PDB file of C-alpha atoms in Angstrom:
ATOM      1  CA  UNK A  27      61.951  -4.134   3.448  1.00 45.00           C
ATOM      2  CA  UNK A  28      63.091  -6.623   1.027  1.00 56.00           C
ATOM      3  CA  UNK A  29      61.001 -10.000   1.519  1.00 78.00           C
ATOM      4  CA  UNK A  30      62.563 -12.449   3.831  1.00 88.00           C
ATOM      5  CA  UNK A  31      62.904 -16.298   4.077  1.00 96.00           C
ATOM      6  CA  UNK A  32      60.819 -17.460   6.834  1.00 96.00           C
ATOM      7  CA  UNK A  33      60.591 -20.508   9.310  1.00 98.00           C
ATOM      8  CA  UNK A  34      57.535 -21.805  11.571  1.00 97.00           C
ATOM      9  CA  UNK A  35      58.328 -22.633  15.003  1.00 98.00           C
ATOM     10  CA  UNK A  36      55.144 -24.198  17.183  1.00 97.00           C
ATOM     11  CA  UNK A  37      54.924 -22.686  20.691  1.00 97.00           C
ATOM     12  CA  UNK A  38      53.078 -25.391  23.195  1.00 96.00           C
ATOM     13  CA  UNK A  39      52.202 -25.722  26.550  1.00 95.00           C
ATOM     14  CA  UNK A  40      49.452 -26.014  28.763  1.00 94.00           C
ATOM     15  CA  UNK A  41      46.918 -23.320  29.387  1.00 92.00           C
ATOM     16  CA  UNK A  42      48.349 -20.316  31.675  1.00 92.00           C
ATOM     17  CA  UNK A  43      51.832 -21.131  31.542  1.00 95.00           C
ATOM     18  CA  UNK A  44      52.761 -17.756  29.989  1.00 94.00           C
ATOM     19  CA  UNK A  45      53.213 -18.891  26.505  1.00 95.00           C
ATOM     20  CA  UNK A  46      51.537 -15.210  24.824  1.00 94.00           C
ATOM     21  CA  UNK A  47      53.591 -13.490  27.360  1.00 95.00           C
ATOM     22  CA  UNK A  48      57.049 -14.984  26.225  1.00 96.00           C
ATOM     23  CA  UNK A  49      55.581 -14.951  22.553  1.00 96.00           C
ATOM     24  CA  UNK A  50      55.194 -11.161  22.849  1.00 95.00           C
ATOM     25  CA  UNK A  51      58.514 -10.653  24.716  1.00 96.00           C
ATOM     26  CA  UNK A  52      60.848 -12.792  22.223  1.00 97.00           C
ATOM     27  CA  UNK A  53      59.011 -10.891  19.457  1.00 96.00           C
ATOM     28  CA  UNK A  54      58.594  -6.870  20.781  1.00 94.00           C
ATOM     29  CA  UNK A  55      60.919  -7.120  23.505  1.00 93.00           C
ATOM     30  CA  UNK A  56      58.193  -5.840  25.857  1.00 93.00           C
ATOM     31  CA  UNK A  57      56.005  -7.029  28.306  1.00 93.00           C
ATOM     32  CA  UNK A  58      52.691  -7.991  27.865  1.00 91.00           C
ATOM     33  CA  UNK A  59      50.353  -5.875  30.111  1.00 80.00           C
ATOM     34  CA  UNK A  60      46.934  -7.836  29.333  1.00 77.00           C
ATOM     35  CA  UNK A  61      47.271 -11.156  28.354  1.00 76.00           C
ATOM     36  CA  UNK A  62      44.858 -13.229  27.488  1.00 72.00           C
ATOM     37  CA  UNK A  63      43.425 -16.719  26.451  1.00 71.00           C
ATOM     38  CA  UNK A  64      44.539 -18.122  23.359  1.00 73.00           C
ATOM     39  CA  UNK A  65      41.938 -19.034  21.026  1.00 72.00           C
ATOM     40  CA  UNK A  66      43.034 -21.412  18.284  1.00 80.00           C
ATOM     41  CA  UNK A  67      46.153 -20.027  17.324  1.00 89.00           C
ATOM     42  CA  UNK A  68      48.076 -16.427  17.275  1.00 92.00           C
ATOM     43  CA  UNK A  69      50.986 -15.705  14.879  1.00 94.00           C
ATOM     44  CA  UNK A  70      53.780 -13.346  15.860  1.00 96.00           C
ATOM     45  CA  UNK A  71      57.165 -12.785  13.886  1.00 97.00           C
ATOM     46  CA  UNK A  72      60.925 -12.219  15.045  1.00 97.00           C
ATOM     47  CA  UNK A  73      63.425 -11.043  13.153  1.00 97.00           C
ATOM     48  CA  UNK A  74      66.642 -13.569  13.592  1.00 97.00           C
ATOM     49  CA  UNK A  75      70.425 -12.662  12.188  1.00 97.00           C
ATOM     50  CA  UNK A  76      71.569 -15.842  10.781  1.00 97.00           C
ATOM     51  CA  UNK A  77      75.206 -16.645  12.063  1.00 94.00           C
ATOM     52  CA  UNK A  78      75.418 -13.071  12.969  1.00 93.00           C
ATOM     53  CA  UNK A  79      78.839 -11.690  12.897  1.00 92.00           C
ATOM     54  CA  UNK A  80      80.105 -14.017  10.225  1.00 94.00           C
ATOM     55  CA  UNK A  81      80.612 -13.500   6.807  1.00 95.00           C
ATOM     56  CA  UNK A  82      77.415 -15.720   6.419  1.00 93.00           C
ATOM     57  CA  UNK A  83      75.234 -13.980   8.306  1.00 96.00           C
ATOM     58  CA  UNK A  84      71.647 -13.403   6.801  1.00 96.00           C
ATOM     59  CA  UNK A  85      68.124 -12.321   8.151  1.00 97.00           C
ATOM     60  CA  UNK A  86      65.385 -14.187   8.504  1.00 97.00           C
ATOM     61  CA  UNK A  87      61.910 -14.248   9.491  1.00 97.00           C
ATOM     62  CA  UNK A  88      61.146 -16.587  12.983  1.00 98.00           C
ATOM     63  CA  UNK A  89      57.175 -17.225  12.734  1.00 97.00           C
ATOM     64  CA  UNK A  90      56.416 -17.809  16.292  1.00 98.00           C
ATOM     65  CA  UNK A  91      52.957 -19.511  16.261  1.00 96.00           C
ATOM     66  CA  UNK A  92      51.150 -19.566  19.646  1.00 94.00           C
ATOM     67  CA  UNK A  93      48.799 -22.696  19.590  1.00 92.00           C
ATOM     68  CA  UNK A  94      45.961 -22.451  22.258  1.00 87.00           C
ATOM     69  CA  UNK A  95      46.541 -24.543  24.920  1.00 77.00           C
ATOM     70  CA  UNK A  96      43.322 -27.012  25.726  1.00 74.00           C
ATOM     71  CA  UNK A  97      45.039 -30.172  26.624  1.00 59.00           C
ATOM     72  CA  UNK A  98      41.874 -32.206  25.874  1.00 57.00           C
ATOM     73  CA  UNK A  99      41.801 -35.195  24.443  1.00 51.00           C
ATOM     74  CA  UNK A 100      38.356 -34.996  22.868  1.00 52.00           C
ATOM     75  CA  UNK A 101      39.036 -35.925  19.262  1.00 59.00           C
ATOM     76  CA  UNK A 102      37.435 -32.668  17.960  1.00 57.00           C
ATOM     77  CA  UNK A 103      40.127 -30.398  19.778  1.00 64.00           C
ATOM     78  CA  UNK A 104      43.233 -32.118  18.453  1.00 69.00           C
ATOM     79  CA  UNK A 105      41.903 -32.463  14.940  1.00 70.00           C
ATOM     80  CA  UNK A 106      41.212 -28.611  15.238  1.00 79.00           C
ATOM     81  CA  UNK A 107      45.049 -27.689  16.341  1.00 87.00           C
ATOM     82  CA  UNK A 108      46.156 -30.218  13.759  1.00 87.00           C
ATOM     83  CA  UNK A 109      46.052 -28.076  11.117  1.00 89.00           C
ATOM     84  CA  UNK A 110      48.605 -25.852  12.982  1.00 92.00           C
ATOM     85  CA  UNK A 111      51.064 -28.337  12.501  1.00 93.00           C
ATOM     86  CA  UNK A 112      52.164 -28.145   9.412  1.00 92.00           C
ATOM     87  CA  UNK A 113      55.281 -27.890   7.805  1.00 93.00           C
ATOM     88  CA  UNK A 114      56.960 -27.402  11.606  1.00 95.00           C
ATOM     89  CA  UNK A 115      60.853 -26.207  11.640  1.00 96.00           C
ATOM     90  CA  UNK A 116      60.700 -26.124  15.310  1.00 97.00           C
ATOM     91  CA  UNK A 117      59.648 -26.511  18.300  1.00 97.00           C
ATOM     92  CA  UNK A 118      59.417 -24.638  21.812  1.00 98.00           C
ATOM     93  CA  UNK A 119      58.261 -26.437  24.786  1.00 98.00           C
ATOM     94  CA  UNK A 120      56.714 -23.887  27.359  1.00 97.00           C
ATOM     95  CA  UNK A 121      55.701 -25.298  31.080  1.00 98.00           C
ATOM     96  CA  UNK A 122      55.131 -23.516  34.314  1.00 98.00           C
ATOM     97  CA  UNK A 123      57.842 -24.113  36.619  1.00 98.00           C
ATOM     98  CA  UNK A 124      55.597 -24.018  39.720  1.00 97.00           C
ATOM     99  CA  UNK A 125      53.380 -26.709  38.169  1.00 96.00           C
ATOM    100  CA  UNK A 126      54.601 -29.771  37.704  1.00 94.00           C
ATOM    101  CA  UNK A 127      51.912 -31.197  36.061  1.00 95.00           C
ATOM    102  CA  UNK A 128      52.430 -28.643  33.005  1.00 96.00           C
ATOM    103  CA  UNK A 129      55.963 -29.855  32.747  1.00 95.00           C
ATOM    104  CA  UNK A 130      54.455 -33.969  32.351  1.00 93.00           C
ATOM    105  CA  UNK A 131      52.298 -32.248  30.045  1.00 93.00           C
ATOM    106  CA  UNK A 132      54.893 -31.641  27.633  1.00 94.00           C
ATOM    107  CA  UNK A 133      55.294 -35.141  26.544  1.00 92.00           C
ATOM    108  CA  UNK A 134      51.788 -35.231  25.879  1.00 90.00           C
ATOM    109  CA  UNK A 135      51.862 -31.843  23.707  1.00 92.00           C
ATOM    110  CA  UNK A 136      55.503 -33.471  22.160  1.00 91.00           C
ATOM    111  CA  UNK A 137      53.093 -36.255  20.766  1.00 87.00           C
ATOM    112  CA  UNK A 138      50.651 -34.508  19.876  1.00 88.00           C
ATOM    113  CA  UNK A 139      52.790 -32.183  17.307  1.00 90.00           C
ATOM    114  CA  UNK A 140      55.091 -34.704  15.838  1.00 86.00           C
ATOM    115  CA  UNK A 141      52.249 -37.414  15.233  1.00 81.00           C
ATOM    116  CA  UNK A 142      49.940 -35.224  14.106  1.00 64.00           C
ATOM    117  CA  UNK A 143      48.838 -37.790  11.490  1.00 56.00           C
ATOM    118  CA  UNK A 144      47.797 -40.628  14.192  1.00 52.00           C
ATOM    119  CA  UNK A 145      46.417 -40.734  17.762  1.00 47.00           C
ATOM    120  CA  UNK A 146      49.308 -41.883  20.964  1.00 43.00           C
ATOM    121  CA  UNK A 147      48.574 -45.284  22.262  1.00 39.00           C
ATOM    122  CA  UNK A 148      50.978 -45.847  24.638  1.00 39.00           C
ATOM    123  CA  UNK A 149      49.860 -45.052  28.305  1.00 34.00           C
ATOM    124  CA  UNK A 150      52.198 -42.499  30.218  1.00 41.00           C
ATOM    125  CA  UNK A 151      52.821 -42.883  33.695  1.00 36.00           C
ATOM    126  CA  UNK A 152      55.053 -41.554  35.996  1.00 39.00           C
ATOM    127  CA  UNK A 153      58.297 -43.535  37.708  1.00 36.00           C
ATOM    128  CA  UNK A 154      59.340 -45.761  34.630  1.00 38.00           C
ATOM    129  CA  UNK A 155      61.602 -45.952  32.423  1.00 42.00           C
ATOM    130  CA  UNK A 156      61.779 -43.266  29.553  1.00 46.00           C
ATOM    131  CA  UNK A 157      63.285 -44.405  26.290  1.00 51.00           C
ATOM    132  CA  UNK A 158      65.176 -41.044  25.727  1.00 56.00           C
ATOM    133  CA  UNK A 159      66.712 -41.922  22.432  1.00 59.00           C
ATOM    134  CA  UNK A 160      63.353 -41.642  20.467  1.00 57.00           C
ATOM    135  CA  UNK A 161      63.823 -37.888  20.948  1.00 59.00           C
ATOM    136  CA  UNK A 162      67.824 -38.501  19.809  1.00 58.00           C
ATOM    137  CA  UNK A 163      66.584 -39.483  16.370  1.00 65.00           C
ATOM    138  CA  UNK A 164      64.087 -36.387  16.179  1.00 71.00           C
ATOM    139  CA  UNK A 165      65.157 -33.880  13.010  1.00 83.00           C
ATOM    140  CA  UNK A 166      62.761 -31.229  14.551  1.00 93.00           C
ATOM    141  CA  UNK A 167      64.896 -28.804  16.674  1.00 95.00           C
ATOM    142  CA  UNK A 168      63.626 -28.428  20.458  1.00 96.00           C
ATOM    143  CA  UNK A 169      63.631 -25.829  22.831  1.00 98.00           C
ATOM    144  CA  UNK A 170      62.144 -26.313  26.346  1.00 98.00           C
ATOM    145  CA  UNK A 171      61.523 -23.046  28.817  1.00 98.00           C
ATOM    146  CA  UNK A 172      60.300 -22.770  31.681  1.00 98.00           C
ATOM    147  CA  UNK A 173      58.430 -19.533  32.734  1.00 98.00           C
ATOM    148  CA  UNK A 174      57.500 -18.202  36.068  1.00 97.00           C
ATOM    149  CA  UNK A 175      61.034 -18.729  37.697  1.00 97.00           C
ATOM    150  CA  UNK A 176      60.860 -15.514  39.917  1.00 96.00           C
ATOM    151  CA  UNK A 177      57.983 -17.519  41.791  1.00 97.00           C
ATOM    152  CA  UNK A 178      60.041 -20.516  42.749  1.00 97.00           C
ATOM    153  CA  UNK A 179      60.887 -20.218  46.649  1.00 95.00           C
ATOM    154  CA  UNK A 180      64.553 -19.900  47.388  1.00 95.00           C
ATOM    155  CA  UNK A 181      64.586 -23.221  49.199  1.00 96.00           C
ATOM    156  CA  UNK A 182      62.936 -24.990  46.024  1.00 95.00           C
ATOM    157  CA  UNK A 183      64.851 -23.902  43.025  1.00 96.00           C
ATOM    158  CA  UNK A 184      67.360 -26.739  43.360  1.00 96.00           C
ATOM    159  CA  UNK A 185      64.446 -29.431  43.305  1.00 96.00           C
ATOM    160  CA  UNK A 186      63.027 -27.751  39.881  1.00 96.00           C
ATOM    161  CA  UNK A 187      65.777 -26.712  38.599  1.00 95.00           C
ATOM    162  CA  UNK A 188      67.164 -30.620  39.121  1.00 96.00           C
ATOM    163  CA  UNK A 189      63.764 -31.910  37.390  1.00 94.00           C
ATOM    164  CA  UNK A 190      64.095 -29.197  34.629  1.00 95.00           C
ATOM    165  CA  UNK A 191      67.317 -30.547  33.519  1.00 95.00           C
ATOM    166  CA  UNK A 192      66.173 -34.084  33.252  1.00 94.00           C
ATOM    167  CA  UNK A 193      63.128 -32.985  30.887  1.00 94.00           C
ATOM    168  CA  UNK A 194      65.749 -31.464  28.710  1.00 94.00           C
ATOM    169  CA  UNK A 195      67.250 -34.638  29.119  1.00 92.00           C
ATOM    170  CA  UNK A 196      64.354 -36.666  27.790  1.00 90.00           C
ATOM    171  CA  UNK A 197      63.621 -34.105  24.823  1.00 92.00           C
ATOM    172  CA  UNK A 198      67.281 -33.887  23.953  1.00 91.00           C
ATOM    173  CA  UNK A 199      66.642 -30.034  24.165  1.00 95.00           C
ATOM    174  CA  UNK A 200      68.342 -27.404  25.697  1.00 97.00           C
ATOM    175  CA  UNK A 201      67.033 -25.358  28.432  1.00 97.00           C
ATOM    176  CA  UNK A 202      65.613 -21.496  29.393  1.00 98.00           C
ATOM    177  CA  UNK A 203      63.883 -20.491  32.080  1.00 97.00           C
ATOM    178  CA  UNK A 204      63.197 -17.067  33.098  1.00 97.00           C
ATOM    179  CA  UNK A 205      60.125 -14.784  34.156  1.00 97.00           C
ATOM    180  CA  UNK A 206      58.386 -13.134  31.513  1.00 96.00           C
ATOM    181  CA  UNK A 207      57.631 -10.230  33.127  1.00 95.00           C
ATOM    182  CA  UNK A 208      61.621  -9.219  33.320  1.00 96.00           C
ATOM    183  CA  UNK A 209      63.031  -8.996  29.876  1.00 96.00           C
ATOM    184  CA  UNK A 210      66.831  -9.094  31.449  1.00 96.00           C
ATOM    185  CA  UNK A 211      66.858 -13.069  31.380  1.00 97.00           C
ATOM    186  CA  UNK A 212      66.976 -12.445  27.609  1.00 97.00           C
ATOM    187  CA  UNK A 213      69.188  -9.575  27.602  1.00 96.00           C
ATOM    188  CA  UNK A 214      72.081  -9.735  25.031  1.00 94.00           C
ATOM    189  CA  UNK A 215      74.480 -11.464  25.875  1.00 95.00           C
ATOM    190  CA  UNK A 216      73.155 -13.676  28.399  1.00 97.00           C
ATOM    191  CA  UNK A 217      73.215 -17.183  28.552  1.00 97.00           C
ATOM    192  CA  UNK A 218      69.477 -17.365  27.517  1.00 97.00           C
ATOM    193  CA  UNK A 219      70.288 -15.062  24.827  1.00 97.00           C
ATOM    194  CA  UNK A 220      72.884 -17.282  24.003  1.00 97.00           C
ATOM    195  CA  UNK A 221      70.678 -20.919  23.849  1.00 98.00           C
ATOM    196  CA  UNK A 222      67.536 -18.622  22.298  1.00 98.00           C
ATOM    197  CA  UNK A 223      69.804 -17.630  18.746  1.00 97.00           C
ATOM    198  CA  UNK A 224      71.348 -21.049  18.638  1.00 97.00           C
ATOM    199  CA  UNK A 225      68.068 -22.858  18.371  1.00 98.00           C
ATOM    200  CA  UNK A 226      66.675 -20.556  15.830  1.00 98.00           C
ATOM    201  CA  UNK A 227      70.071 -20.786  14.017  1.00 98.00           C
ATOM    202  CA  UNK A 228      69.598 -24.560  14.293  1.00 97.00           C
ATOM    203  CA  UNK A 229      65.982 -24.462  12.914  1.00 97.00           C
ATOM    204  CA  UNK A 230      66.864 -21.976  10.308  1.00 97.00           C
ATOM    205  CA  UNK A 231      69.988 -24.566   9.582  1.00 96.00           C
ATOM    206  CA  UNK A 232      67.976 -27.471   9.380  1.00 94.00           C
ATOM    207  CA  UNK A 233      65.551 -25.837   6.906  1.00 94.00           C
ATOM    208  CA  UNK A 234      67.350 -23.777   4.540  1.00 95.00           C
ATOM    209  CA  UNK A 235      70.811 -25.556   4.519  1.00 91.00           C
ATOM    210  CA  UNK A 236      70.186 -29.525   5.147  1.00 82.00           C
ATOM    211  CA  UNK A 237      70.201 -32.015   2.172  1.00 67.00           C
ATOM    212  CA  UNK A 238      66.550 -32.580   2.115  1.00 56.00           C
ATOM    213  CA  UNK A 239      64.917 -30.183   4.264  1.00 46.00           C
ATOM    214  CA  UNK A 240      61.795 -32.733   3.637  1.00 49.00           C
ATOM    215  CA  UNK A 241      63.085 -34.835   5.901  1.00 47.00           C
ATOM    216  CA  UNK A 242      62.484 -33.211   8.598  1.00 45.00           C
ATOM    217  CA  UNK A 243      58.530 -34.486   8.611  1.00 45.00           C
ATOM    218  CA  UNK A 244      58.891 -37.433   6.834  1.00 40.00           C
ATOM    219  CA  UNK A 245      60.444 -38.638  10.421  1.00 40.00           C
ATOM    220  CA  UNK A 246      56.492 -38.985  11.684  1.00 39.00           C
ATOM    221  CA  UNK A 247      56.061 -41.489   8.600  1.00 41.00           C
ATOM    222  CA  UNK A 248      59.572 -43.005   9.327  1.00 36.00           C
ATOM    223  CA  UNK A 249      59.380 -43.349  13.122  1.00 42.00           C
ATOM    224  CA  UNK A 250      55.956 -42.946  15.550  1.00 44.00           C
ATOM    225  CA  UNK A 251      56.275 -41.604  19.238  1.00 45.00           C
ATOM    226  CA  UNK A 252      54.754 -44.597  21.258  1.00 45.00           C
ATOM    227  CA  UNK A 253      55.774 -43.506  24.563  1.00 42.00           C
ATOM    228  CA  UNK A 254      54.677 -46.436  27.678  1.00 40.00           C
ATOM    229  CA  UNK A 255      56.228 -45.345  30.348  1.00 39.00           C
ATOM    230  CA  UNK A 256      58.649 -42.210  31.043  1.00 45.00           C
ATOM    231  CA  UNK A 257      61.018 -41.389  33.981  1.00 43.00           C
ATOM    232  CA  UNK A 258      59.693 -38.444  35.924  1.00 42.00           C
ATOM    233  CA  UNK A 259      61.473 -37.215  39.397  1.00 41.00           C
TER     234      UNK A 259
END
C-alpha cells in the first residue's frame, strides 16, 4: 500500500474507563477479549476516507495514541506523558459514564494536554461558574465519549445523559457514548458513526487543509487554560 498522510489524535481518560477497549474497537472493529493496563503509551492506526463519497475524498492514516491513564499529579508522571503530546491534531475525551468522578477528570486531563509546556494553577471545584468560551477559541478538534452506557440503570440514563451533554457543552465537543463491548453503537450509518468520521474529517481538515496548520499549537503559547472554577451538575 502506497504510503499515507497521517494525523495523531491523543486518547485520555482516567484509568479503567475502557479507553484500550474503544482504541481496539475504532481500529479492528473487534472486541477486546483481555484488556489490560496501559503502560506509558500504546499506538494503534485507523484507516479514515476523507470526505468519502465526494470527488475529494482521500485516505488517510488516524494514529490513535492510547496514553496511560495515572491521573497523578506527581511532577515525574506528567513530565513522563508529556512527551506524548506532541504535535496533537486531536483530541478524544474518554470517561466512564457510571463514574462521575472520571467525567470531572476530563478537565484535568484537557489541561494537562493542551498546556503541556506549564503546570495548571487555577483550583477546580465543583458548582461554579465555568468560562466555556476558553474551549470556543481551542483550534484542537474534540471528541468526548462516554463508555460503559449498557451499565447505566434505566431509571438513571436521563440524569447522565443530562450531565453528558453539558460536558460537551463546556469542551465545545460533540458527543458518543456507547459500550465497547457491542460494536453496533458504531455500526455504519449510525449516529455515532456519523459524529466519529466528522471529527476525524475535522482533524484531518484542520491539519492538511488550514492556512497554517502550525497554528493549531501555537494556541498553548497564545492562550493558557487557567481554569478556577467550572460548572458541574
Amino acid at each position: 500500500m502506497a504510503s499515507l498522510d497521517r494525523v495523531k489524535v491523543l486518547v485520555l481518560g482516567d484509568s479503567g474507563v475502557g479507553k484500550s477497549s474503544l482504541v481496539h474497537l475504532l481500529c479492528q472493529n473487534q472486541v477486546l477479549g483481555n484488556p489490560s493496563w496501559t503502560v506509558g503509551c500504546s499506538v494503534d492506526v485507523r484507516v479514515q476516507d476523507y470526505k468519502e463519497g465526494t470527488p475529494d475524498e482521500k485516505t488517510y492514516y488516524i494514529e490513535l495514541w492510547d496514553v496511560g491513564g495515572s491521573i497523578g499529579s506527581a511532577s515525574s508522571v506528567k513530565s513522563t506523558r508529556a512527551v506524548f503530546y506532541n504535535s496533537v491534531n486531536g483530541i478524544i475525551l474518554v470517561h466512564d459514564l457510571t463514574n462521575k468522578k472520571s467525567s470531572q477528570n476530563l478537565y484535568r486531563w484537557s489541561l494537562e494536554a493542551l498546556n503541556k509546556d506549564s503546570s495548571p494553577t487555577g483550583v477546580i471545584v465543583s458548582n461554579g461558574d465555568y468560562d466555556r468560551e476558553q474551549f470556543a477559541e481551542n483550534p484542537v478538534p474534540l471528541l468526548l465519549i462516554g463508555t460503559k452506557f449498557d451499565q447505566i440503570p434505566e431509571n438513571k440514563r436521563n440524569e447522565v445523559l443530562t450531565r453528558t451533554a453539558f460536558l460537551s457543552e463546556d469542551f465545545n465537543a460533540e458527543e458518543i457514548n456507547l459500550d465497547c463491548t457491542n460494536p453496533r453503537y458504531l455500526a455504519a450509518g449510525t449516529s455515532n458513526a456519523v459524529k466519529l468520521s466528522r471529527f476525524f474529517d475535522k482533524v484531518i481538515e484542520k491539519r492538511y487543509f488550514t492556512r497554517d496548520p502550525s497554528q493549531m499549537m501555537a494556541f498553548t503559547d497564545r492562550k493558557r487554560f487557567n481554569f478556577k472554577t467550572l460548572h458541574y451538575d
